[in-house]
Short mmCIF file of C-alpha atoms and ligand atoms in Angstrom, two decimals:
data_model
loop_
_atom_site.label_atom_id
_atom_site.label_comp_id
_atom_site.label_asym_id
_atom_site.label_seq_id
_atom_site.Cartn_x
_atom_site.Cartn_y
_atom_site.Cartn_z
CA UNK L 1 17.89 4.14 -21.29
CA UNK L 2 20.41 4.26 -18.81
CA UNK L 3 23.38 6.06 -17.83
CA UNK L 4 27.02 4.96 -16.11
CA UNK L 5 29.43 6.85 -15.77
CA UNK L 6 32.59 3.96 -15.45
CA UNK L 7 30.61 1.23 -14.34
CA UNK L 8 30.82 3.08 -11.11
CA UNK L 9 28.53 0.99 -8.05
CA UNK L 10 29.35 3.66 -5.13
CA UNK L 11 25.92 5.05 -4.55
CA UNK L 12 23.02 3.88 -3.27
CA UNK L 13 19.43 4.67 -3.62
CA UNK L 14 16.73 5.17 -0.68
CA UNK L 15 13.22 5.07 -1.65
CA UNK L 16 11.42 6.86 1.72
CA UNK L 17 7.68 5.82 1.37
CA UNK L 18 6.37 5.47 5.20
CA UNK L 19 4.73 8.29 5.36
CA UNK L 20 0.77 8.15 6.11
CA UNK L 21 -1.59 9.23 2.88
CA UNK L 22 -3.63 11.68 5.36
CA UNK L 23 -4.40 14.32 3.02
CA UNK L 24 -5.17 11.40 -0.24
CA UNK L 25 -8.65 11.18 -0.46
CA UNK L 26 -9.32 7.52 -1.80
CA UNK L 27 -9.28 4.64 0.05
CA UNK L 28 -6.40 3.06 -0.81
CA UNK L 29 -2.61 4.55 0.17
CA UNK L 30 -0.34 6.67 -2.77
CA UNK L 31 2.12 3.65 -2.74
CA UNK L 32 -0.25 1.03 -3.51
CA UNK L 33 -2.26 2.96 -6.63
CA UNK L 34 -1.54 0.89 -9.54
CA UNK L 35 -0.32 2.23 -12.81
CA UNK L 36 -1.01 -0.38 -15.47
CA UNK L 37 -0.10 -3.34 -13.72
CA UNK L 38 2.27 -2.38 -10.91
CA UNK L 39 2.13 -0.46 -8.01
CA UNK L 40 3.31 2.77 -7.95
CA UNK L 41 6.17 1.99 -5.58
CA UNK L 42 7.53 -1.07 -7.49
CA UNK L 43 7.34 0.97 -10.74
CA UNK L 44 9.35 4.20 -8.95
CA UNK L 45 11.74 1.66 -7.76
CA UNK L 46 12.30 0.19 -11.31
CA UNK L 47 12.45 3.41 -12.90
CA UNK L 48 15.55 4.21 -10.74
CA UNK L 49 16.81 0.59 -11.49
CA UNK L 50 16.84 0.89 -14.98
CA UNK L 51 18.44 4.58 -14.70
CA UNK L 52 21.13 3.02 -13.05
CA UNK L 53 23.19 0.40 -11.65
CA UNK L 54 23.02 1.30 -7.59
CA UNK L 55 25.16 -0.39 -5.08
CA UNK L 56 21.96 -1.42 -3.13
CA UNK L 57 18.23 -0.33 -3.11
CA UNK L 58 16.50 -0.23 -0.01
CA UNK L 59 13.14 0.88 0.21
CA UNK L 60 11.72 2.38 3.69
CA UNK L 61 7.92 1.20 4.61
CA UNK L 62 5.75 0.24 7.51
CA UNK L 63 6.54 -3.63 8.76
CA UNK L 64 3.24 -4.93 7.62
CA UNK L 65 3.71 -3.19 4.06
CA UNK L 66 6.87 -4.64 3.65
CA UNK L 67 5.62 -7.88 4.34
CA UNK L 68 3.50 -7.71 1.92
CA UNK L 69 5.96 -5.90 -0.98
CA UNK L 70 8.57 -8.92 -0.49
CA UNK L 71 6.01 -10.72 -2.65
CA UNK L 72 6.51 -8.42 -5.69
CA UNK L 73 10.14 -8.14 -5.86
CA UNK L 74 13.77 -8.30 -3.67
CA UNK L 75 14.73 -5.52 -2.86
CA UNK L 76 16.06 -4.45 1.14
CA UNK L 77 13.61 -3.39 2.83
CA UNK L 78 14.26 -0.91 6.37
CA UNK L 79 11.11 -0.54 8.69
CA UNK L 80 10.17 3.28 8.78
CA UNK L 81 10.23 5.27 12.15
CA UNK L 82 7.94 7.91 13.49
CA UNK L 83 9.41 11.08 10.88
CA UNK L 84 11.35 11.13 7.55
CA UNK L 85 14.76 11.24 9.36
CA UNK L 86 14.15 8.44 11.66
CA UNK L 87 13.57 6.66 9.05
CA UNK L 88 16.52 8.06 6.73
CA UNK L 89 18.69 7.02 9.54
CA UNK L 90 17.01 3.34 10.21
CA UNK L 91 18.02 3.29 6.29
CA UNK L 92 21.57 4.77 6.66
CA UNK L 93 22.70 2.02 9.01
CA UNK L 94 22.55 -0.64 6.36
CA UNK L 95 24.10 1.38 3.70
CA UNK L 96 28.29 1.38 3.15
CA UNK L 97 28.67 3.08 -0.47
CA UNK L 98 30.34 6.71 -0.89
CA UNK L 99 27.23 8.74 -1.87
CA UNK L 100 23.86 7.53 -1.31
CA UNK L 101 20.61 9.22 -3.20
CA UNK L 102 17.28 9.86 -1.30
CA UNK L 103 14.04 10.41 -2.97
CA UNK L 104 10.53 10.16 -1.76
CA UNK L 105 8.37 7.40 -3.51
CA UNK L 106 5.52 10.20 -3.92
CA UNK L 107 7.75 11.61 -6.38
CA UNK L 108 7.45 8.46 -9.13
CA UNK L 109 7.90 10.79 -12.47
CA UNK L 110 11.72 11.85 -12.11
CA UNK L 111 13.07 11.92 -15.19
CA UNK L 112 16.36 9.91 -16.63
CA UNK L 113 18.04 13.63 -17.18
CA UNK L 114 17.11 14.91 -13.67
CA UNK L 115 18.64 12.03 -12.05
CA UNK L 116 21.78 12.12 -14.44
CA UNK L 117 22.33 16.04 -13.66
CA UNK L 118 22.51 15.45 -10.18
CA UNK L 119 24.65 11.96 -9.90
CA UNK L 120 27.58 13.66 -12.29
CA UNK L 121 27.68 16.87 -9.92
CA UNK L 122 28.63 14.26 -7.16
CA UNK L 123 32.21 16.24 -6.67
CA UNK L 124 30.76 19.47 -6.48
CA UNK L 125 29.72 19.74 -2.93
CA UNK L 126 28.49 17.28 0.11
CA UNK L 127 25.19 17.19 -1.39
CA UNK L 128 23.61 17.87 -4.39
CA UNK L 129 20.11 19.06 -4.82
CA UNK L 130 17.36 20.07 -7.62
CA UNK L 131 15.79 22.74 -7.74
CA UNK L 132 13.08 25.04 -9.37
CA UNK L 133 12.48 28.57 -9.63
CA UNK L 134 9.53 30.15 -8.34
CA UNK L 135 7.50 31.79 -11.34
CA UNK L 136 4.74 32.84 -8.88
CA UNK L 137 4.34 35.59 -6.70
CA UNK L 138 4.98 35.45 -2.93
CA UNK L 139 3.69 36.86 -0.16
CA UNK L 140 5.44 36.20 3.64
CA UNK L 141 2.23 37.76 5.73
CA UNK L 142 1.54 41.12 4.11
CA UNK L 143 5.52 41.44 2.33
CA UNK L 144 5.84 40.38 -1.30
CA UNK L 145 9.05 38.41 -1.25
CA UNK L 146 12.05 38.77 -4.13
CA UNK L 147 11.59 35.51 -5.62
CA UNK L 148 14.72 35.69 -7.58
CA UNK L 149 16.39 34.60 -4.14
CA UNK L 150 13.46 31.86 -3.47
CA UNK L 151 14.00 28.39 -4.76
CA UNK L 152 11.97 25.05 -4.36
CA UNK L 153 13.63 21.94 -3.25
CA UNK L 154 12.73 18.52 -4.77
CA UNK L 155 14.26 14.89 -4.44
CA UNK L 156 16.11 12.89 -5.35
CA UNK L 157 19.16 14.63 -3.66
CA UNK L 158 22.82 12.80 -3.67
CA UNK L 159 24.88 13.26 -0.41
CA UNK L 160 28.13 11.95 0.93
CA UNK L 161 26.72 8.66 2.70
CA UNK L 162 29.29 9.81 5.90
CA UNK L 163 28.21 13.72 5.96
CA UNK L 164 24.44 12.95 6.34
CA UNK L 165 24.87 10.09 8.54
CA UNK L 166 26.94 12.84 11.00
CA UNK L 167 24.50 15.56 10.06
CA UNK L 168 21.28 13.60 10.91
CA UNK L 169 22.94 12.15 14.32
CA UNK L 170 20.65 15.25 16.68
CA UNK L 171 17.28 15.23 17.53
CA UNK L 172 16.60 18.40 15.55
CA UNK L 173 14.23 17.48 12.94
CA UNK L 174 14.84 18.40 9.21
CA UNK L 175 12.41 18.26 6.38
CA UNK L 176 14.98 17.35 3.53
CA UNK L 177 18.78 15.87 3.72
CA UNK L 178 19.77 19.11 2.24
CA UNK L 179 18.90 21.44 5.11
CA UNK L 180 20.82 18.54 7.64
CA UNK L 181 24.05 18.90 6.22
CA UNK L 182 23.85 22.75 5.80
CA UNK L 183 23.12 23.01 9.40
CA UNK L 184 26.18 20.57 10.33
CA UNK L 185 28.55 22.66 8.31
CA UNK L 186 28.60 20.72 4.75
CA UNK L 187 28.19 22.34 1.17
CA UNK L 188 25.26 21.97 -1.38
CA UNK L 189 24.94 22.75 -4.90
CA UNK L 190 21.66 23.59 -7.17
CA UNK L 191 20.90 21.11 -9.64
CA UNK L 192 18.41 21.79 -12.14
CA UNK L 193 14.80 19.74 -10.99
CA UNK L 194 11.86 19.12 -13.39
CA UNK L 195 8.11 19.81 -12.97
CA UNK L 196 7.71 15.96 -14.09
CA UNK L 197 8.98 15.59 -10.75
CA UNK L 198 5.97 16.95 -9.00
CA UNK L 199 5.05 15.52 -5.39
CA UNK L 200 2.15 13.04 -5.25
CA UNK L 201 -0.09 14.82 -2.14
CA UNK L 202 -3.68 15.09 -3.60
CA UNK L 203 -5.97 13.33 -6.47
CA UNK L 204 -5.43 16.63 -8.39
CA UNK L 205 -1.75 16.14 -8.50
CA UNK L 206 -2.74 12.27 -10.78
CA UNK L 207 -3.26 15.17 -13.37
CA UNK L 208 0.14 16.38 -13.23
CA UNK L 209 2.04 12.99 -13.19
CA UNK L 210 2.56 12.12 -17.28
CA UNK L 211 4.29 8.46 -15.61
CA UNK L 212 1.18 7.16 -14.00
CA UNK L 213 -1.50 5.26 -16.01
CA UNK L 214 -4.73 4.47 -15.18
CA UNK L 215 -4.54 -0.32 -13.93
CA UNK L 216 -5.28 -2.74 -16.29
CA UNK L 217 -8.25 -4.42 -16.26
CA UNK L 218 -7.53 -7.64 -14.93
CA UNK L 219 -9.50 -10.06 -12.48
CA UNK L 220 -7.59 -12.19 -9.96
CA UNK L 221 -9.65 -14.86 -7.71
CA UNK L 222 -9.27 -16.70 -4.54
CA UNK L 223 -10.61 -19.44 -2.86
CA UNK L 224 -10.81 -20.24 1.02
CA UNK L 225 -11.83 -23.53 2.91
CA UNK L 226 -12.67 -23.87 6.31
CA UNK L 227 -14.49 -26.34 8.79
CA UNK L 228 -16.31 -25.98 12.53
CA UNK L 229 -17.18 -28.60 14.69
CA UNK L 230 -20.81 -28.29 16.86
CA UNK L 231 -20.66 -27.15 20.30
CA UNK L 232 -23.64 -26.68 22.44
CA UNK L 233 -22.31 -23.78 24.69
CA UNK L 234 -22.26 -21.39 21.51
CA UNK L 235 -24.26 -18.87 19.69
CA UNK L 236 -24.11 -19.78 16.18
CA UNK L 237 -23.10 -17.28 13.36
CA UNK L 238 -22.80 -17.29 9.90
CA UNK L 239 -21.92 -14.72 7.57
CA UNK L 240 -22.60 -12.28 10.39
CA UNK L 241 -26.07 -13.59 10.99
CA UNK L 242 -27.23 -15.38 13.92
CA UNK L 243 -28.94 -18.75 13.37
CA UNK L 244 -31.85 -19.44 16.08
CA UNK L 245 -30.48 -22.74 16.98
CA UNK L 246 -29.77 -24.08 20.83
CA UNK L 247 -26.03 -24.42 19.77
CA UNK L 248 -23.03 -22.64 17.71
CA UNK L 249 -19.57 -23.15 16.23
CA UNK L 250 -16.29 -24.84 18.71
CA UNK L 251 -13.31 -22.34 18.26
CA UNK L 252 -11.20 -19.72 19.76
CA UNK L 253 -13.29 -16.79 17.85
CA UNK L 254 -17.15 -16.96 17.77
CA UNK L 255 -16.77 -19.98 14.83
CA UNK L 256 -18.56 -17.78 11.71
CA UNK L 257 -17.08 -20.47 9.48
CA UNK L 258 -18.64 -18.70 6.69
CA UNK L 259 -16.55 -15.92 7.20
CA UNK L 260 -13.35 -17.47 7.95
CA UNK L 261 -13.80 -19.44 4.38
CA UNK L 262 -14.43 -16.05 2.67
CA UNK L 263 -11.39 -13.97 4.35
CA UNK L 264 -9.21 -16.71 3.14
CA UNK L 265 -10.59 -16.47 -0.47
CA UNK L 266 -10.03 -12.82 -0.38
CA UNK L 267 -6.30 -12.92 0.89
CA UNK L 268 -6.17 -15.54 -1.24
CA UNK L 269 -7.11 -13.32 -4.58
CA UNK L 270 -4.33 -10.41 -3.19
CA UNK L 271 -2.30 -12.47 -1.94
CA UNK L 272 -2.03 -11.81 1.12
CA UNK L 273 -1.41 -15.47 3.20
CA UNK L 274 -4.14 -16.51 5.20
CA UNK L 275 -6.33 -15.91 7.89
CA UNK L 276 -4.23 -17.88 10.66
CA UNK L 277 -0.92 -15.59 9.76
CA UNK L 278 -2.91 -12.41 9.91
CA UNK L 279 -5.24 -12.95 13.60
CA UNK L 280 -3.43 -16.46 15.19
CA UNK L 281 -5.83 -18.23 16.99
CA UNK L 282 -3.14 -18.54 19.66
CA UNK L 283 -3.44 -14.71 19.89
CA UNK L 284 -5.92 -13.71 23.19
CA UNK L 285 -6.59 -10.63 21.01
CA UNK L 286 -8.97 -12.89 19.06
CA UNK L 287 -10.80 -14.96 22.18
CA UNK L 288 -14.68 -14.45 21.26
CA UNK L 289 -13.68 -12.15 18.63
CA UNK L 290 -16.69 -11.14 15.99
CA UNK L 291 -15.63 -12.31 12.98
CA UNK L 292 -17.15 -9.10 11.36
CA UNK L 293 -14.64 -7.45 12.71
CA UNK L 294 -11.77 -9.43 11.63
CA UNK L 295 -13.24 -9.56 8.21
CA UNK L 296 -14.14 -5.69 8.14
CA UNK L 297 -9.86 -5.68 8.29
CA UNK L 298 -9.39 -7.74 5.63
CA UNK L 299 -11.39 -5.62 3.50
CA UNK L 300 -9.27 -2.20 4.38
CA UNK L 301 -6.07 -3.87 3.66
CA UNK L 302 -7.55 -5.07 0.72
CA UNK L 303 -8.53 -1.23 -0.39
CA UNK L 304 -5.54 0.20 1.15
CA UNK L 305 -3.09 -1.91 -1.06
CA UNK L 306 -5.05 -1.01 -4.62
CA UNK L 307 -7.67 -3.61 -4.93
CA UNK L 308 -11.44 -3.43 -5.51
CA UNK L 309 -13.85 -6.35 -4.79
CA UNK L 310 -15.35 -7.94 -7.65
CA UNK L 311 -17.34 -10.37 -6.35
CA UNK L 312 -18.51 -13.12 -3.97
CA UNK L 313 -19.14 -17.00 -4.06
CA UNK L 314 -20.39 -19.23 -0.93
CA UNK L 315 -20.94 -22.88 -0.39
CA UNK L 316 -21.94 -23.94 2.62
CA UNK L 317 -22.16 -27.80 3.51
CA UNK L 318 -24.71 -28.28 6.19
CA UNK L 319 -26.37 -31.16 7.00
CA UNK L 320 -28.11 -29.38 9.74
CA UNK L 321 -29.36 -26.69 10.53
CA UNK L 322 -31.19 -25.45 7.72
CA UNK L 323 -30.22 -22.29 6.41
CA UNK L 324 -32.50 -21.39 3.72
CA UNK L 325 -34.36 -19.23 5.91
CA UNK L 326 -31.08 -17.38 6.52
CA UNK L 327 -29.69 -16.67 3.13
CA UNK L 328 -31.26 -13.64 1.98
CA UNK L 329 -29.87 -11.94 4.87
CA UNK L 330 -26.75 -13.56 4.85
CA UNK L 331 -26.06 -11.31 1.74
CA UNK L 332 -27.35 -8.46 2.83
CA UNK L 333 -25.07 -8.61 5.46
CA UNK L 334 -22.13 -9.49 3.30
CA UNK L 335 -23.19 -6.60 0.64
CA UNK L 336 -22.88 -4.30 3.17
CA UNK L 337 -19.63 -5.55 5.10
CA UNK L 338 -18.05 -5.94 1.69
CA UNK L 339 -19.30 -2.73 0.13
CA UNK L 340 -20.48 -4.98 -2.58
CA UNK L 341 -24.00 -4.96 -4.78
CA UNK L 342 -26.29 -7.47 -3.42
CA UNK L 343 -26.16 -8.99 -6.94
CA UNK L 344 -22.20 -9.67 -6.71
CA UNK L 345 -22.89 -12.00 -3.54
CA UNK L 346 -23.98 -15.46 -3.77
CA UNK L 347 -24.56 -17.72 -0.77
CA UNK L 348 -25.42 -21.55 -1.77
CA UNK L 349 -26.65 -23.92 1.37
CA UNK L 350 -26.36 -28.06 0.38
CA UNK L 351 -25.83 -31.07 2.56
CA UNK L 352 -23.48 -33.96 2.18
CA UNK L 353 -26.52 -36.50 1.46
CA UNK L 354 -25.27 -37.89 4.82
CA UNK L 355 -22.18 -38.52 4.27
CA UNK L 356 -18.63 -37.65 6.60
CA UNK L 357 -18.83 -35.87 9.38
CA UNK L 358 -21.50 -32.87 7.88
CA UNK L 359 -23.39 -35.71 7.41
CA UNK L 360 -23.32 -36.97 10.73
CA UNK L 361 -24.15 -33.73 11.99
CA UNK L 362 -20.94 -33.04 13.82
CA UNK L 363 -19.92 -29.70 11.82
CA UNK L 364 -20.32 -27.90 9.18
CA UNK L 365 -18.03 -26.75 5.93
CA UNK L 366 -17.97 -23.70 3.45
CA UNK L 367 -15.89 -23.15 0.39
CA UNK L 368 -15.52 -19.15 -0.94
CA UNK L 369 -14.41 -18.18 -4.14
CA UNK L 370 -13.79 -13.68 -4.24
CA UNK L 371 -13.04 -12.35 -7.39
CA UNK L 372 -10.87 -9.22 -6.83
CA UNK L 373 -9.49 -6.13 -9.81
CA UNK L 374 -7.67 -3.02 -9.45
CA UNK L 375 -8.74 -0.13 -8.08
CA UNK L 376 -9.79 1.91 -10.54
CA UNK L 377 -8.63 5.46 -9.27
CA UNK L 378 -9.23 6.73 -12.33
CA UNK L 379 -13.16 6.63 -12.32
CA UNK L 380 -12.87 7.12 -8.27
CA UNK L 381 -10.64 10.50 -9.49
CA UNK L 382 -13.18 11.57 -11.72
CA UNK L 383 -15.84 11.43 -9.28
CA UNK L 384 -14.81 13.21 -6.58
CA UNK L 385 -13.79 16.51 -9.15
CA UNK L 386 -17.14 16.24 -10.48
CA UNK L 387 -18.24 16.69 -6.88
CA UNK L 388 -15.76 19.77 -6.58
CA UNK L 389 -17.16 21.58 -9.86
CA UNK L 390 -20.49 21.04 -8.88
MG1 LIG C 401 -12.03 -21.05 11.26
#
């Protein structure tokens, strides 16, 4: 289902998607929703891929999401700045084609004929644009306005790659390429837009987008191993809980091993490396640090890139101390750090029969296995409107 002209490669496409999800209401950020199996990024970036055959791709995102999106597919990726054009421009600098074409990622249902109209007006000014008419009323303070003259501007819009670059040198901020090159003396034209290319802003707007599908239901796991050895000058934590014994856990945090295991077996199931890449012991950040804390920030990037926790699994090899006393609350405390149903936690204590170094009492050792799924905005979509209609 795509379109070339002559086998023409002189434009290029930037997908802008740094902007923060302030006014989405679910935890996880507009990017990172899934539709079926992908998230909504990837599949807006594919969509334009299969419309047609672009000189480069680059997609603009924070430096920690872009670590992560390198994972699903190779693309270029340009570190976002602190507004649209900063970033636009950060973009810019890596891009040499004729015409480039800018489009917000928030936008993911553009249709194949939108995209076509504009790209084969390229000639017919320094940048093309869709647009709607308004078909409601509008009032500037108490003035009804003649909406005939009143047009709405979508993306994606096609400019000369050397205009904007000239036009978005200032400091003068602009909301859309369009109104850049207009103010540096360049020429637009009015392409016809589509109402499947609606803006992604609110859950109400999921309504409106016929492109987006509610994830699969698919389960991905994860499992994390780490080891402490004793040391008598510590407190001693596990799973958030302190253990009444005269001595703790050797290491650069406070030593919850527990925790360490099971933040490995959750970036594990999206992912997402492991614990040393994301808080480096080396780091002085993380001297004494509560490992509550660290874990608590596994868990947001966990919601905030689409994925729900399914479900919990703990083995902890101890030869000493003894930890049945412990365990109830142990997943109490995990329930609640995780969000989690009590029932979805499970938190086994064993020995090593004296064997190794458990066995000798010099340390102790815990396996996790998490069981992660999709967020399922769907449900979380329905929810929150039957709180609004109530
Ligand atoms: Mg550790």
């Amino acid at each position: 289902m795509s379109f070339h002209t002559n086998h023409e490669t002189n434009i290029s496409l930037i997908l802008l998607g740094a902007g923060s999800s302030s006014r989405f209401e679910l935890p996880v950020k507009k990017q990172w929703l899934y539709s079926k199996k992908r998230p909504l990024w990837l599949d807006v970036a594919q969509r334009f891929e299969s419309m047609y055959t672009f000189d480069k791709i680059i997609i603009v995102s924070s430096s920690e999401e872009i670590a992560y999106m390198r994972n699903f597919a190779e693309y270029e990726y340009t570190e976002g700045g602190g507004s649209r054009q900063v970033s636009l421009r950060n973009a810019l600098e890596n891009i040499e084609s004729e015409y480039v074409l800018v489009s917000d990622i928030a936008r993911p249902c553009i249709p194949l004929e939108m995209t076509e109209r504009i790209i084969n007006a390229k000639n017919k000014a320094d940048c093309i644009i869709p647009v709607l008419p308004v078909t409601d009323t509008l009032y500037m303070e108490d003035k009804a306005l003649d909406r005939e003259k009143i047009k709405i501007i979508q993306t994606p819009q096609l400019s000369k790659t050397a205009v904007l670059k000239q036009a978005l040198q200032g400091d003068t901020l602009y909301t859309d390429d369009s109104s850049a090159i207009v103010a540096a003396g360049g020429t637009v034209h009015f392409a016809k837009g589509s109402h499947q290319a609606h803006k992604l802003t609110t859950i109400e707007d999921l309504e409106r987008l016929p492109c987006i599908h509610p994830p699969y239901s698919r389960s991905f796991a994860g499992f994390g191993l780490d080891t402490h050895p004793f040391d008598e000058g510590k407190r001693m934590y596990l799973c958030g809980i302190y253990i009444d014994v005269p001595y703790g856990f050797k290491a650069h945090s406070d030593g919850d091993v527990a925790i360490h295991a099971l933040i490995d077996a959750l970036l594990g199931a999206a992912g997402m490396g492991d614990i040393g890449e994301l808080y480096p012991d080396d780091d002085p950040n993380y001297q004494g640090a509560d490992s509550t804390v660290l874990l608590a920030d596994t868990i947001g990037r966990i919601h905030a890139y689409g994925f729900d926790i399914d479900h919990v699994d703990l083995t902890i090899i101890a030869e000493a101390p003894r930890l049945s006393p412990y365990k109830q609350a142990m997943r109490k405390r995990l329930a609640d750090l995780l969000c989690v149903p009590m029932q979805h936690i499970n938190i086994k204590a064993t020995t090593s029969e004296g064997l190794g170094f458990v066995g000798r009492k010099e340390g102790v050792t815990v396996h996790a296995v998490a069981t992660l799924g999709y967020f399922d905005w769907k449900e979380a979509q329905e929810n929150i409107m039957k709180r609004v209609n109530r």
